[in-house]
Short mmCIF file of C-alpha atoms and ligand atoms in Angstrom, two decimals:
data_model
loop_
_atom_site.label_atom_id
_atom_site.label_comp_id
_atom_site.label_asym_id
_atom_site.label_seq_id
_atom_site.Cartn_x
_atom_site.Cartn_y
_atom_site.Cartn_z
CA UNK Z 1 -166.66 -43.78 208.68
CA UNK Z 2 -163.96 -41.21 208.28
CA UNK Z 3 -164.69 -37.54 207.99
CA UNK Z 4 -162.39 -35.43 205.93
CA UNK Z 5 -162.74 -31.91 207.14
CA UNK Z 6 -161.21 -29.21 205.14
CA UNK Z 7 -159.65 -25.93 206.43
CA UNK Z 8 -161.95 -23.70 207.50
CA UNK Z 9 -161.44 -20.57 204.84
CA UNK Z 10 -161.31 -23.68 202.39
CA UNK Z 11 -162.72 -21.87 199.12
CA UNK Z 12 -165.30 -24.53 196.95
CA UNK Z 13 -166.55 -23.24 194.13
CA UNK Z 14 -167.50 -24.11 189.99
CA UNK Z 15 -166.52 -23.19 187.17
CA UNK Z 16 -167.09 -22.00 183.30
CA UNK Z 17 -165.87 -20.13 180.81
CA UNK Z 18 -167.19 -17.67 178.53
CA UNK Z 19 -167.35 -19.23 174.94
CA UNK Z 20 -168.68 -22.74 176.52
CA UNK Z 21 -171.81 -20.81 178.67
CA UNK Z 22 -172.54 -17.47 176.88
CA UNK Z 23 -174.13 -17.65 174.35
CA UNK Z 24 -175.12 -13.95 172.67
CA UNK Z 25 -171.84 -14.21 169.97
CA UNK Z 26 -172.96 -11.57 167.89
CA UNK Z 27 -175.10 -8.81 170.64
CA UNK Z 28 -175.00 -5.78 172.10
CA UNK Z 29 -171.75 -5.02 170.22
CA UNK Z 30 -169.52 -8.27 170.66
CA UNK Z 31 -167.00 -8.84 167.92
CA UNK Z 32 -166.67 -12.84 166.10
CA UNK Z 33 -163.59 -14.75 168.18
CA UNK Z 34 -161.62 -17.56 166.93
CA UNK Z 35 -164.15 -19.87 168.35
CA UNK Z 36 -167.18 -18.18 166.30
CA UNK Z 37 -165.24 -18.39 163.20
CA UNK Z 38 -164.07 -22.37 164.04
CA UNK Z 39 -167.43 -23.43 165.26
CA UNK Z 40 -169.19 -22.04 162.39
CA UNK Z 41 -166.94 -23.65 160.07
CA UNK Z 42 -168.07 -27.08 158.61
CA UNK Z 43 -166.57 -30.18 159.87
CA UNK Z 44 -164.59 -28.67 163.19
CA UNK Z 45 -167.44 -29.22 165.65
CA UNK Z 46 -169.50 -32.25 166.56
CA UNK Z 47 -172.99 -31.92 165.04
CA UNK Z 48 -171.90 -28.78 163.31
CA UNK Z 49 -172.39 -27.21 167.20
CA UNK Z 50 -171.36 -23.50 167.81
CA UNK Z 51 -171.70 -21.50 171.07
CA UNK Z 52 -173.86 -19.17 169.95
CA UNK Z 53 -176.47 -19.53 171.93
CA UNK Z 54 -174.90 -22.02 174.36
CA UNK Z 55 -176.19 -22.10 177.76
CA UNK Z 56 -177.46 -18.21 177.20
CA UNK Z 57 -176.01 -17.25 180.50
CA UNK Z 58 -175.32 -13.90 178.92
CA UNK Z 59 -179.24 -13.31 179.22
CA UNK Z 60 -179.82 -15.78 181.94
CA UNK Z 61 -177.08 -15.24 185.03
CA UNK Z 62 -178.72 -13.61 187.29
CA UNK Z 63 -180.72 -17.44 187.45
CA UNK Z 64 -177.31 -19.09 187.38
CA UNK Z 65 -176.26 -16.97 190.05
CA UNK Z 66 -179.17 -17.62 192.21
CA UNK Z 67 -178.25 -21.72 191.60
CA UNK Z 68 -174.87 -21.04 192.61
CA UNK Z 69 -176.20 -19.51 195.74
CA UNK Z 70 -178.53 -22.37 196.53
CA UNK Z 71 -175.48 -24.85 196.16
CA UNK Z 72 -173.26 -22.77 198.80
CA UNK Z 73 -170.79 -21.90 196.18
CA UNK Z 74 -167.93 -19.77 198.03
CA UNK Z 75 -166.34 -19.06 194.80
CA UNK Z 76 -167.38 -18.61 191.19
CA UNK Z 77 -164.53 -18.86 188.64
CA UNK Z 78 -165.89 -17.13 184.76
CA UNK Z 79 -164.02 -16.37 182.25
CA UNK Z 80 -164.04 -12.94 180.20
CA UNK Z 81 -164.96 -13.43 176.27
CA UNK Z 82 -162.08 -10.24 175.10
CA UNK Z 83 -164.33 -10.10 172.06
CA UNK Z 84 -166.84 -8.97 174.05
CA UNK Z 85 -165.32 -6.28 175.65
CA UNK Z 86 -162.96 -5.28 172.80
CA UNK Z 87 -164.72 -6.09 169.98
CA UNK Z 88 -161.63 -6.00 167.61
CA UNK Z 89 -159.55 -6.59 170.37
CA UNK Z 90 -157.47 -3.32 170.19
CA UNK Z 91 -160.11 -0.53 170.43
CA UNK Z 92 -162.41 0.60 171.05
CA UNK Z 93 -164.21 -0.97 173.76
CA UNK Z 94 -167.65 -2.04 174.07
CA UNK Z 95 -169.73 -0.36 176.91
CA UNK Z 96 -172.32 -3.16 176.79
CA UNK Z 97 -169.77 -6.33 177.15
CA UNK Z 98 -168.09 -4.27 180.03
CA UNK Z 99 -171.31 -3.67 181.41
CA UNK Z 100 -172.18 -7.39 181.88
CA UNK Z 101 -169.39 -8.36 183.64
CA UNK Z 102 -169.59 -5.74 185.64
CA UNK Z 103 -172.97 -6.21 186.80
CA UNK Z 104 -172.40 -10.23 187.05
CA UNK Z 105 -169.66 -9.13 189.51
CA UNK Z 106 -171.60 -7.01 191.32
CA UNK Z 107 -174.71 -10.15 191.49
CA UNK Z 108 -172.24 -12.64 192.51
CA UNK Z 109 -170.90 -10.09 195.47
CA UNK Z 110 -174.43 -9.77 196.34
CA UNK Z 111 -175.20 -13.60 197.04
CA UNK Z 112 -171.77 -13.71 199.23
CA UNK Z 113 -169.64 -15.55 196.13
CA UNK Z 114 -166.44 -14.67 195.65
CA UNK Z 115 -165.58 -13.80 191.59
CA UNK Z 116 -162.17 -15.66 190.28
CA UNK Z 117 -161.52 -13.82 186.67
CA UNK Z 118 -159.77 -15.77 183.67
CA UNK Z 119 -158.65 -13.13 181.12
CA UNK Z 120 -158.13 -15.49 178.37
CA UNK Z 121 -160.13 -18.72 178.35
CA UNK Z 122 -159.45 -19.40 174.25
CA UNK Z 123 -161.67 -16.85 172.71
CA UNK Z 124 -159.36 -14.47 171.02
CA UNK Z 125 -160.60 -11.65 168.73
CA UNK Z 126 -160.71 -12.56 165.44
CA UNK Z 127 -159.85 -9.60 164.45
CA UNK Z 128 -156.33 -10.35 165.71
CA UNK Z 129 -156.55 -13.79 164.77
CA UNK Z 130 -156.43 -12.06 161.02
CA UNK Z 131 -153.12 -10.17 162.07
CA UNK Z 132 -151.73 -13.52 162.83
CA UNK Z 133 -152.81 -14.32 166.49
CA UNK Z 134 -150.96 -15.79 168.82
CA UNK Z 135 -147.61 -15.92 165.73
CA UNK Z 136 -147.86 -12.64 166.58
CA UNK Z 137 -146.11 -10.76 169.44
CA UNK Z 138 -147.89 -7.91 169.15
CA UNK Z 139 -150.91 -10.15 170.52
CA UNK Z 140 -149.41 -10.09 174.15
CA UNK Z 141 -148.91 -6.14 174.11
CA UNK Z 142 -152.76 -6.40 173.12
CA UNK Z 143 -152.93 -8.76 175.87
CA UNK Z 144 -151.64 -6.67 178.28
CA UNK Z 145 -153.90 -3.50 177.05
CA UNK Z 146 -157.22 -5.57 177.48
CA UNK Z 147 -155.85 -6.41 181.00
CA UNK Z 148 -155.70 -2.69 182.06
CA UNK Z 149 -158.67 -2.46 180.54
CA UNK Z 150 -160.78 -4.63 182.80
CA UNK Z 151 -158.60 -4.61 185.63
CA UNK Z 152 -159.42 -1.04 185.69
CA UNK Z 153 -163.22 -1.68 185.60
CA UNK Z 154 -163.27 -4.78 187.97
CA UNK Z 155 -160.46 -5.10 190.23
CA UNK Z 156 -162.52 -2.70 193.10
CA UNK Z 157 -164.18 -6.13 193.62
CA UNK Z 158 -162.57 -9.38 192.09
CA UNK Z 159 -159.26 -9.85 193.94
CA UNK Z 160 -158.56 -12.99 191.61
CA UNK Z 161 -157.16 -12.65 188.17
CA UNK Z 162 -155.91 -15.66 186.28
CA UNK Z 163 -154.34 -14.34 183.29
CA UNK Z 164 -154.66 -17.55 180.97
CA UNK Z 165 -156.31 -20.68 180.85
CA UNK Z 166 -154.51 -24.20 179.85
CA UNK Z 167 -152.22 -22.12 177.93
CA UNK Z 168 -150.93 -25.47 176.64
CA UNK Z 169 -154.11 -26.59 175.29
CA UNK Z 170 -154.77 -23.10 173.55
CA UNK Z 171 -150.99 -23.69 171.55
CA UNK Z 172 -151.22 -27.06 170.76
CA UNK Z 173 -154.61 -28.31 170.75
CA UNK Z 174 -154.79 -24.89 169.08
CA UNK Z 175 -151.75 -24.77 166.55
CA UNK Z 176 -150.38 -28.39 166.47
CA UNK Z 177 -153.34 -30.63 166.20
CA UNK Z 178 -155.93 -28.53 164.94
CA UNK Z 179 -158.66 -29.39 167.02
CA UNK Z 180 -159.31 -26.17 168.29
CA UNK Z 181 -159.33 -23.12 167.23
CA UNK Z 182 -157.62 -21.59 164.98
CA UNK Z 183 -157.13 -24.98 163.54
CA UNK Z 184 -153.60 -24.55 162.57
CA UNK Z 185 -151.33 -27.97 162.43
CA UNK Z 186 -147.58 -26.68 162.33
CA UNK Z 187 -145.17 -27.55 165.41
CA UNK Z 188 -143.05 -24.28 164.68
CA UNK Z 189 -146.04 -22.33 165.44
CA UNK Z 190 -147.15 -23.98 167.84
CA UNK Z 191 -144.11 -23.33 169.87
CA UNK Z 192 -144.06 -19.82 169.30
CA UNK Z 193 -147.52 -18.88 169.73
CA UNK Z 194 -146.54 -21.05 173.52
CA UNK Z 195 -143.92 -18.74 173.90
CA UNK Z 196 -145.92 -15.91 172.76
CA UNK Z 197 -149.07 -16.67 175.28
CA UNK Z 198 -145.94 -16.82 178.28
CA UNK Z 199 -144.99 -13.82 177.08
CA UNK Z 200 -148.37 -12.47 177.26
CA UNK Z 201 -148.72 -13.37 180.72
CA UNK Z 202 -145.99 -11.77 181.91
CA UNK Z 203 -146.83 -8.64 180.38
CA UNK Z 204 -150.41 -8.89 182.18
CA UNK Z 205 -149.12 -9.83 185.60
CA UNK Z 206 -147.17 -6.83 185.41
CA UNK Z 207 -150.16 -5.21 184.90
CA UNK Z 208 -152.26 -5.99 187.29
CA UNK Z 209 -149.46 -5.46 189.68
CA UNK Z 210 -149.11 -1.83 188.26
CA UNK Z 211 -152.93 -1.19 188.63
CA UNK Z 212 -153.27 -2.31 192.11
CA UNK Z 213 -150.63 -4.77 194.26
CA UNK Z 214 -153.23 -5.63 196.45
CA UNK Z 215 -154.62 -8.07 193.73
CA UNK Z 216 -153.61 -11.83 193.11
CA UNK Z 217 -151.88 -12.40 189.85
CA UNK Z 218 -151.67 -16.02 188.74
CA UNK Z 219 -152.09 -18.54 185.66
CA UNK Z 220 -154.03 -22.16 185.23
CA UNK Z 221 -152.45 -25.42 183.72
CA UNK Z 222 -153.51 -27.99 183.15
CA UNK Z 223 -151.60 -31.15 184.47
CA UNK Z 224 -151.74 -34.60 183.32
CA UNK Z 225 -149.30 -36.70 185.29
CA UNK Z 226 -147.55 -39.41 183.01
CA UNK Z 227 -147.44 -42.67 184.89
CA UNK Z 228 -146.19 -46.33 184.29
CA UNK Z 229 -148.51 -49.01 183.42
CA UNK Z 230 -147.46 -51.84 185.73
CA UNK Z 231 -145.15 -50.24 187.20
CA UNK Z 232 -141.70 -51.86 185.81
CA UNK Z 233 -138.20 -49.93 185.79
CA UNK Z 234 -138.57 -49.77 182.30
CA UNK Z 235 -141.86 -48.02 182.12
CA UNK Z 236 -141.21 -45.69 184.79
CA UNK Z 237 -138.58 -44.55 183.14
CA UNK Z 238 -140.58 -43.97 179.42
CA UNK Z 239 -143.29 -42.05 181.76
CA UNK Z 240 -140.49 -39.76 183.51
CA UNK Z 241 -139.16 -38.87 179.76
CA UNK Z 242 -142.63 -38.54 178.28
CA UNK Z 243 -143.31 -36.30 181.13
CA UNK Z 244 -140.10 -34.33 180.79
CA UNK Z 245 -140.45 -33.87 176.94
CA UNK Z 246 -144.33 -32.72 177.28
CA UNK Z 247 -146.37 -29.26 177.42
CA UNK Z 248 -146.70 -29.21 181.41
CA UNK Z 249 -143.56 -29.56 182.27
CA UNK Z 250 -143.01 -26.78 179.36
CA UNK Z 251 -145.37 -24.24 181.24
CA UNK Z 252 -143.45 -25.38 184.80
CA UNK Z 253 -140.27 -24.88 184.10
CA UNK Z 254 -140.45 -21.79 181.97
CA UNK Z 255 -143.01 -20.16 184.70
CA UNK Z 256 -141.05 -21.27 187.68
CA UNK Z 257 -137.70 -21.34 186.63
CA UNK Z 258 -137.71 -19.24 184.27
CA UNK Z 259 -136.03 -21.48 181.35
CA UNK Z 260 -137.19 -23.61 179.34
CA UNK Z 261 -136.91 -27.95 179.76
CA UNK Z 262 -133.82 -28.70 178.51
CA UNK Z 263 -135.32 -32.46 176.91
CA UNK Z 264 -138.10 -30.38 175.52
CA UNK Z 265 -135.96 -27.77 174.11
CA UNK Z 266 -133.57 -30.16 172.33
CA UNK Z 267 -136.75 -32.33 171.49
CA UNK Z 268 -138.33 -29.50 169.46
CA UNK Z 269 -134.67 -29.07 167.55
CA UNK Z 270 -135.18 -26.25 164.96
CA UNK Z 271 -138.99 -25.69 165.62
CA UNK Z 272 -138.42 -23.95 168.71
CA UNK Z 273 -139.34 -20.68 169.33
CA UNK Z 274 -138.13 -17.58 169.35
CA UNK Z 275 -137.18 -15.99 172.58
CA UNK Z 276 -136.05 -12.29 172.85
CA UNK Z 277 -133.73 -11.14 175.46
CA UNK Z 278 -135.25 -10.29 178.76
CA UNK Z 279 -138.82 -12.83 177.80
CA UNK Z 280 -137.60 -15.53 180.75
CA UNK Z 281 -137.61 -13.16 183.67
CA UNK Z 282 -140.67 -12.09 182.94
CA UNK Z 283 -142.20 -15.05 181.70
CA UNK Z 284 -141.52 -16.46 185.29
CA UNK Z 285 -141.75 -13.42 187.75
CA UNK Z 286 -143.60 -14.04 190.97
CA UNK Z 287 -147.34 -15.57 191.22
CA UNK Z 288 -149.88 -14.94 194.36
CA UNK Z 289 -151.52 -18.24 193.07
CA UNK Z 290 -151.46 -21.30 190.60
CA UNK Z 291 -154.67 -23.07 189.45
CA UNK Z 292 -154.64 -26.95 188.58
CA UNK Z 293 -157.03 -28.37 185.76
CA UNK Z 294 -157.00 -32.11 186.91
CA UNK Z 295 -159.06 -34.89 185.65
CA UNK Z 296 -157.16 -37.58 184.46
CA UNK Z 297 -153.09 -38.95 184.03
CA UNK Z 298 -151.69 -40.05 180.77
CA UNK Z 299 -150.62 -44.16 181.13
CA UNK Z 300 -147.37 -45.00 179.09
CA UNK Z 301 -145.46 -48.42 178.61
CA UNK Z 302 -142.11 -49.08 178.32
CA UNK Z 303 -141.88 -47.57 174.59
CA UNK Z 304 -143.42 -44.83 175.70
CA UNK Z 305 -146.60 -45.23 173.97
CA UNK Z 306 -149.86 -44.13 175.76
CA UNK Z 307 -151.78 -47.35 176.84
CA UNK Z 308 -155.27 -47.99 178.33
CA UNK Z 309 -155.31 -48.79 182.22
CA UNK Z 310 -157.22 -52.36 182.11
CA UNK Z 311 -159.88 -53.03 184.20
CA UNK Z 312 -160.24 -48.69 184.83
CA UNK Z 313 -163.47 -46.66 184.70
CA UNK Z 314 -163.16 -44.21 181.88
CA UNK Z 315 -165.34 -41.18 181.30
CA UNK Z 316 -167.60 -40.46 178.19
CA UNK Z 317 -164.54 -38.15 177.60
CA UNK Z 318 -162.48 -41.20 177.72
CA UNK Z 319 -160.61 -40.40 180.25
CA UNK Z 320 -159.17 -42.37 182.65
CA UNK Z 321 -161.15 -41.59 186.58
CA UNK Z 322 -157.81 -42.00 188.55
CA UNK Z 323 -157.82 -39.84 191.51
CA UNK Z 324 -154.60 -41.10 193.71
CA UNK Z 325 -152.77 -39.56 190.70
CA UNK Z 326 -154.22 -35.95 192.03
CA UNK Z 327 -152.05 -36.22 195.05
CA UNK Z 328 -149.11 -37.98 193.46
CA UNK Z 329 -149.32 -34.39 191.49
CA UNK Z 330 -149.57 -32.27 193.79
CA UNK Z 331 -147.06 -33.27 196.79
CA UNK Z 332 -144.62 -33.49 193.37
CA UNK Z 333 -144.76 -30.66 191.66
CA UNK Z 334 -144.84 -28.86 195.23
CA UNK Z 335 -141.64 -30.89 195.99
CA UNK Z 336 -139.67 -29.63 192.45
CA UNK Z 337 -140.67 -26.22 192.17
CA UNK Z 338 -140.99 -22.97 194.32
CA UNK Z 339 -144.74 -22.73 193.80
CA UNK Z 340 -147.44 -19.86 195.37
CA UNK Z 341 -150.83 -20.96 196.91
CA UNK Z 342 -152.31 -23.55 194.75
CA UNK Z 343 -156.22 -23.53 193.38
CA UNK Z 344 -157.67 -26.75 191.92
CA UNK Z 345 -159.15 -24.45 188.91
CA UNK Z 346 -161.04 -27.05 187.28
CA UNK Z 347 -162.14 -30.85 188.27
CA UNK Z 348 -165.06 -32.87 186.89
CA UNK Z 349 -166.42 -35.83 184.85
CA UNK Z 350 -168.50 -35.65 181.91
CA UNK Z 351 -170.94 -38.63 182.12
CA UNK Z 352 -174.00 -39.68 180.02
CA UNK Z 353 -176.85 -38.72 182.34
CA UNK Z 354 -180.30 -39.40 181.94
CA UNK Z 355 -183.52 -37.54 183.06
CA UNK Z 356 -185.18 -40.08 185.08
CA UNK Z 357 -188.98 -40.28 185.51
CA UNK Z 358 -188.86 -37.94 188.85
CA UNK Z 359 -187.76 -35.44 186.74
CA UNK Z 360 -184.18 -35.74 188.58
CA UNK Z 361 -181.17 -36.67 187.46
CA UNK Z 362 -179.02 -39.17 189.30
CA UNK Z 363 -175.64 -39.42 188.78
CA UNK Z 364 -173.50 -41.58 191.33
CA UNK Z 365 -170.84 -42.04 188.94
CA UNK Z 366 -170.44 -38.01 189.26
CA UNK Z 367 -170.50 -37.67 193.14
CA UNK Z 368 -167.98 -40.68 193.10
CA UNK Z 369 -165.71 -39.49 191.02
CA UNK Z 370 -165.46 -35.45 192.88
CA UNK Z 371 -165.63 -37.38 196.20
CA UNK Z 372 -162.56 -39.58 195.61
CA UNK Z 373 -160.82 -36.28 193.76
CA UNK Z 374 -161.65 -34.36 197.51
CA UNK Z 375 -160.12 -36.90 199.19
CA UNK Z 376 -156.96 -36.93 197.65
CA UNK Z 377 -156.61 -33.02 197.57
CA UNK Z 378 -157.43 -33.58 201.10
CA UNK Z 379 -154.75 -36.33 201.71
CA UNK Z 380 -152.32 -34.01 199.63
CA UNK Z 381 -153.39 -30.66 201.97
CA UNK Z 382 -152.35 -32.95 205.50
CA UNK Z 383 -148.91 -33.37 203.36
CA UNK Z 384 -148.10 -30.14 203.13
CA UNK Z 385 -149.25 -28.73 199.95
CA UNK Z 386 -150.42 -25.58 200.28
CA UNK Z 387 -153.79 -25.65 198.29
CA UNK Z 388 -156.79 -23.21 199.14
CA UNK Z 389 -159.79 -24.09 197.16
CA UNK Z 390 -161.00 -26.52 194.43
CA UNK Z 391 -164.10 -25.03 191.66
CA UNK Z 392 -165.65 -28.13 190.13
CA UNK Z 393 -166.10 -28.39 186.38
CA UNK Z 394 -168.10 -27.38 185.24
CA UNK Z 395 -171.41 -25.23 187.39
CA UNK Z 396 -173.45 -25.91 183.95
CA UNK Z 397 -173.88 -28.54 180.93
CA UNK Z 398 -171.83 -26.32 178.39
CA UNK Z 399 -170.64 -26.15 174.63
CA UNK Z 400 -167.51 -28.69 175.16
CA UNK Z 401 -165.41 -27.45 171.87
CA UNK Z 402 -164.46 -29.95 169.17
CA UNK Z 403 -166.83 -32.30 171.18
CA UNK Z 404 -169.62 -29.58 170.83
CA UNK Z 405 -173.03 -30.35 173.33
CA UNK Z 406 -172.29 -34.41 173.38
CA UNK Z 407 -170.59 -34.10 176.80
CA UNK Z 408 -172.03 -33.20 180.01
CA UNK Z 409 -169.97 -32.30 182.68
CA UNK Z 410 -172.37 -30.15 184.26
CA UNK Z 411 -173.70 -29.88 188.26
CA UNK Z 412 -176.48 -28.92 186.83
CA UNK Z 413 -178.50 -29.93 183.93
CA UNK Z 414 -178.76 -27.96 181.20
CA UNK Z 415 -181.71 -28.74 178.40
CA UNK Z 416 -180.85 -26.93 175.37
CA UNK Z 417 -184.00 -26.94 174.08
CA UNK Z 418 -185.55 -25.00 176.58
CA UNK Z 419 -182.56 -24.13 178.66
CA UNK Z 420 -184.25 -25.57 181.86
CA UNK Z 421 -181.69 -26.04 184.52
CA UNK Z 422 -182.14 -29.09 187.04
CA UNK Z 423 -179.80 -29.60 189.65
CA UNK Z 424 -178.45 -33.36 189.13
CA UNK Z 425 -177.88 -35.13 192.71
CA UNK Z 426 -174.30 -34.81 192.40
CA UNK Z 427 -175.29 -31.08 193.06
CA UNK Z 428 -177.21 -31.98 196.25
CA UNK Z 429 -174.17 -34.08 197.84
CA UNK Z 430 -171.95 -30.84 196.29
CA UNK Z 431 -173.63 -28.07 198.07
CA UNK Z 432 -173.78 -30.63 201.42
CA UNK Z 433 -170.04 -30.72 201.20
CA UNK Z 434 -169.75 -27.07 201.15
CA UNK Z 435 -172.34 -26.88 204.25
CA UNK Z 436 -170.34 -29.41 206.06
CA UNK Z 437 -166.80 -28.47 204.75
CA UNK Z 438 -165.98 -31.88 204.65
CA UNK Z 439 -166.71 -35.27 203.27
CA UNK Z 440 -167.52 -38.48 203.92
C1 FCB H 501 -160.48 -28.14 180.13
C2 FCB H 501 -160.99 -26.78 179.73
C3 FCB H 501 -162.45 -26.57 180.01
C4 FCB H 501 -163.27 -27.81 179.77
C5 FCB H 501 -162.64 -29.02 180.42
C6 FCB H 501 -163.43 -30.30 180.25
O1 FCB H 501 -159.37 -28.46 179.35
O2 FCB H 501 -160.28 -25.77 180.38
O3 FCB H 501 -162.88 -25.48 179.26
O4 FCB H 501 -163.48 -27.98 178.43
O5 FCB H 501 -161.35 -29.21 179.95
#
């Protein structure tokens, strides 16, 4: 049987974000985000679903943090809920929000886990939200402001600071198809609150750089590779132009080199956005790292229409499991662009699992589908690509947006009810890859 062995700082970890695991939306002081306001909205979320009470890891970490440490978790990646700490997200701040994080860093630190921060993982203030969010370029100065603010406070300890999450799904998913929040459904603004959240980000990486150079600056994408269905000249070609008229190749090209795709520019004709002098530079000034959200590839046919792979095993999600896609990804987009250290930021499969009568949960279909993921990353580290950790999606059973509580992606169960955590087995095999460092 082959081993895979990883390098030995390799960094494994899980991850969450705030809105999806909190819980607490309205406590100690936090203000109502875009995701408050959406979720309690009728008709946005599954089941009428909201976050507020979630997973209640606001009350409950110091448990989650003693999981991760029984599953050998290197690394932890959260996000920060700006809400939270900046209730209005201008001023002034809340001691109580910055207080939590802080003392979740400080827990974390304590059981040997290293803390990866996301500044923006979708839940932006309402309160700017009402002054016309992410339309509005003020929003990134804002941006910027909260980053000092919590740099300030946490970067003595987390070395990590991923400035924004999917940034493509937050615009689009966001502003185009209204299936998140704010539930806006206008191309126009969907480009420019893109081009606003780039902007952002290069406003924050400059200030996290100014508060400390020690720390690593980067951003997460998320990357769907678009691939052929059988494979014909024809259909490799509709993938490559789907591809290059997309939202990742957007975020690639305008974050590493620093302009914007010229089929996606002349694609978006008079909707696209506006771009002030000066916004490229620092929309695509140096990164220490890049995280990867991977789980699936999108499957096109010689029109270019997105088809169904026959015969493939597709997630309650419905998404494809491909993995040999992962490493087609990475050795590519290492290949085309000039890229820092890579991170696979987020990497899972939601699954309809069952308690079974010993109280466990077993989930093969789980541990198949990470193990097959590891092995490509693995096959795509021996080529060359320079990646130096991988966080699972997600640690915990969370609030999955539109889809609200229907989808478990979890390591660990989550009973919403009672908010009883069991470890499922794909846990187990998890925390015996970390032990090992490799798998089988
Ligand atoms: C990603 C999100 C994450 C989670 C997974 C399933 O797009 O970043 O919050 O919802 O999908």
């Amino acid at each position: 049987m082959t081993i895979y062995r990883f390098p030995s700082n390799f960094l494994w970890g899980a991850a969450t974000a705030s809105y999806q695991i909190e819980g607490a939306w309205n406590q100690d002081g936090k203000g109502e985000s875009i995701w408050d306001r959406f979720s309690h909205t009728p008709g946005k979320v599954t089941h009428g679903d909201t976050g507020d009470v979630a997973c209640d890891h606001y009350h409950r970490y110091p448990e989650d943090i003693a999981l991760m440490r029984q599953l050998g978790l290197k690394a932890y990646r959260f996000s920060i809920a700006w809400p939270r700490v900046i209730p209005n997200g201008v001023a002034p701040l809340n001691p109580a929000g910055l207080d939590f994080y802080d003392s979740l860093v400080d827990r974390l630190l304590a059981a040997n886990i290293q803390p990866f921060a996301t500044l923006y993982h979708w839940d932006l203030p309402q309160a700017l939200e009402d002054k016309g969010g992410w339309q509005n370029r003020d929003t990134a100065h804002y941006f910027a402001d909260y980053t000092a603010v919590m740099v300030k406070r946490l970067g003595d300890r987390v070395k990590h600071w991923a400035t924004f999450n999917e940034p493509g799904v937050a615009a689009f998913a966001g502003n185009l198809w209204g299936e998140h929040a704010p539930g806006i459904k206008d191309i126009k603004m969907a480009l420019q609150a893109a081009h606003n959240i780039l902007v952002a980000h290069g406003l924050s990486v400059q200030t996290i750089r100014s508060l400390d150079s020690q720390l690593q600056a980067g951003i997460v994408l998320n990357l769907w590779p678009h691939e052929a269905a059988t494979g014909s000249p024809a259909e490799i070609a509709a993938a490559e132009k789907s591809w290059q008229e997309g939202g990742d190749v957007l975020f690639l090209d305008t974050l590493f080199l620093g302009h914007y795709p010229v089929a996606g520019w002349q694609a978006s004709g008079a909707n696209h956005p506006q771009v002030a002098p000066g916004d490229m530079a620092l929309i695509s000034q140096k990164l220490d790292f890049m995280g990867i959200n991977y789980y699936s590839r999108v499957l096109v046919d010689a029109s270019g229409e997105r088809v169904r792979a026959e015969g493939a095993e597709y997630t309650e999600m419905n998404w494809e499991v491909h993995a040999p896609a992962l490493y087609r990804l990475l050795t590519r987009i290492s290949r085309e662009y000039r890229l820092p250290p890579l991170y696979i930021t987020e990497n899972g499969a939601a699954f309809q699992d069952t308690l079974s009568a010993d109280g466990k949960i077993h989930d093969p279909r789980r541990e198949s589908y990470l193990r097959e993921h590891f092995i490509q990353a693995h096959q795509a580290i021996q080529n060359g690509v320079d990646l130096r950790g991988y966080f699972v999606w997600s640690l915990l059973d969370n609030f999955e947006w539109g889809h609200g509580f229907t989808k478990r992606f979890g390591l660990i169960r989550v009973d919403y009810e009672t908010q009883k955590r069991t470890l499922k087995d794909s846990a187990e095999w998890y925390a015996g890859v970390i032990r090992e460092n490799a798998v089988e």
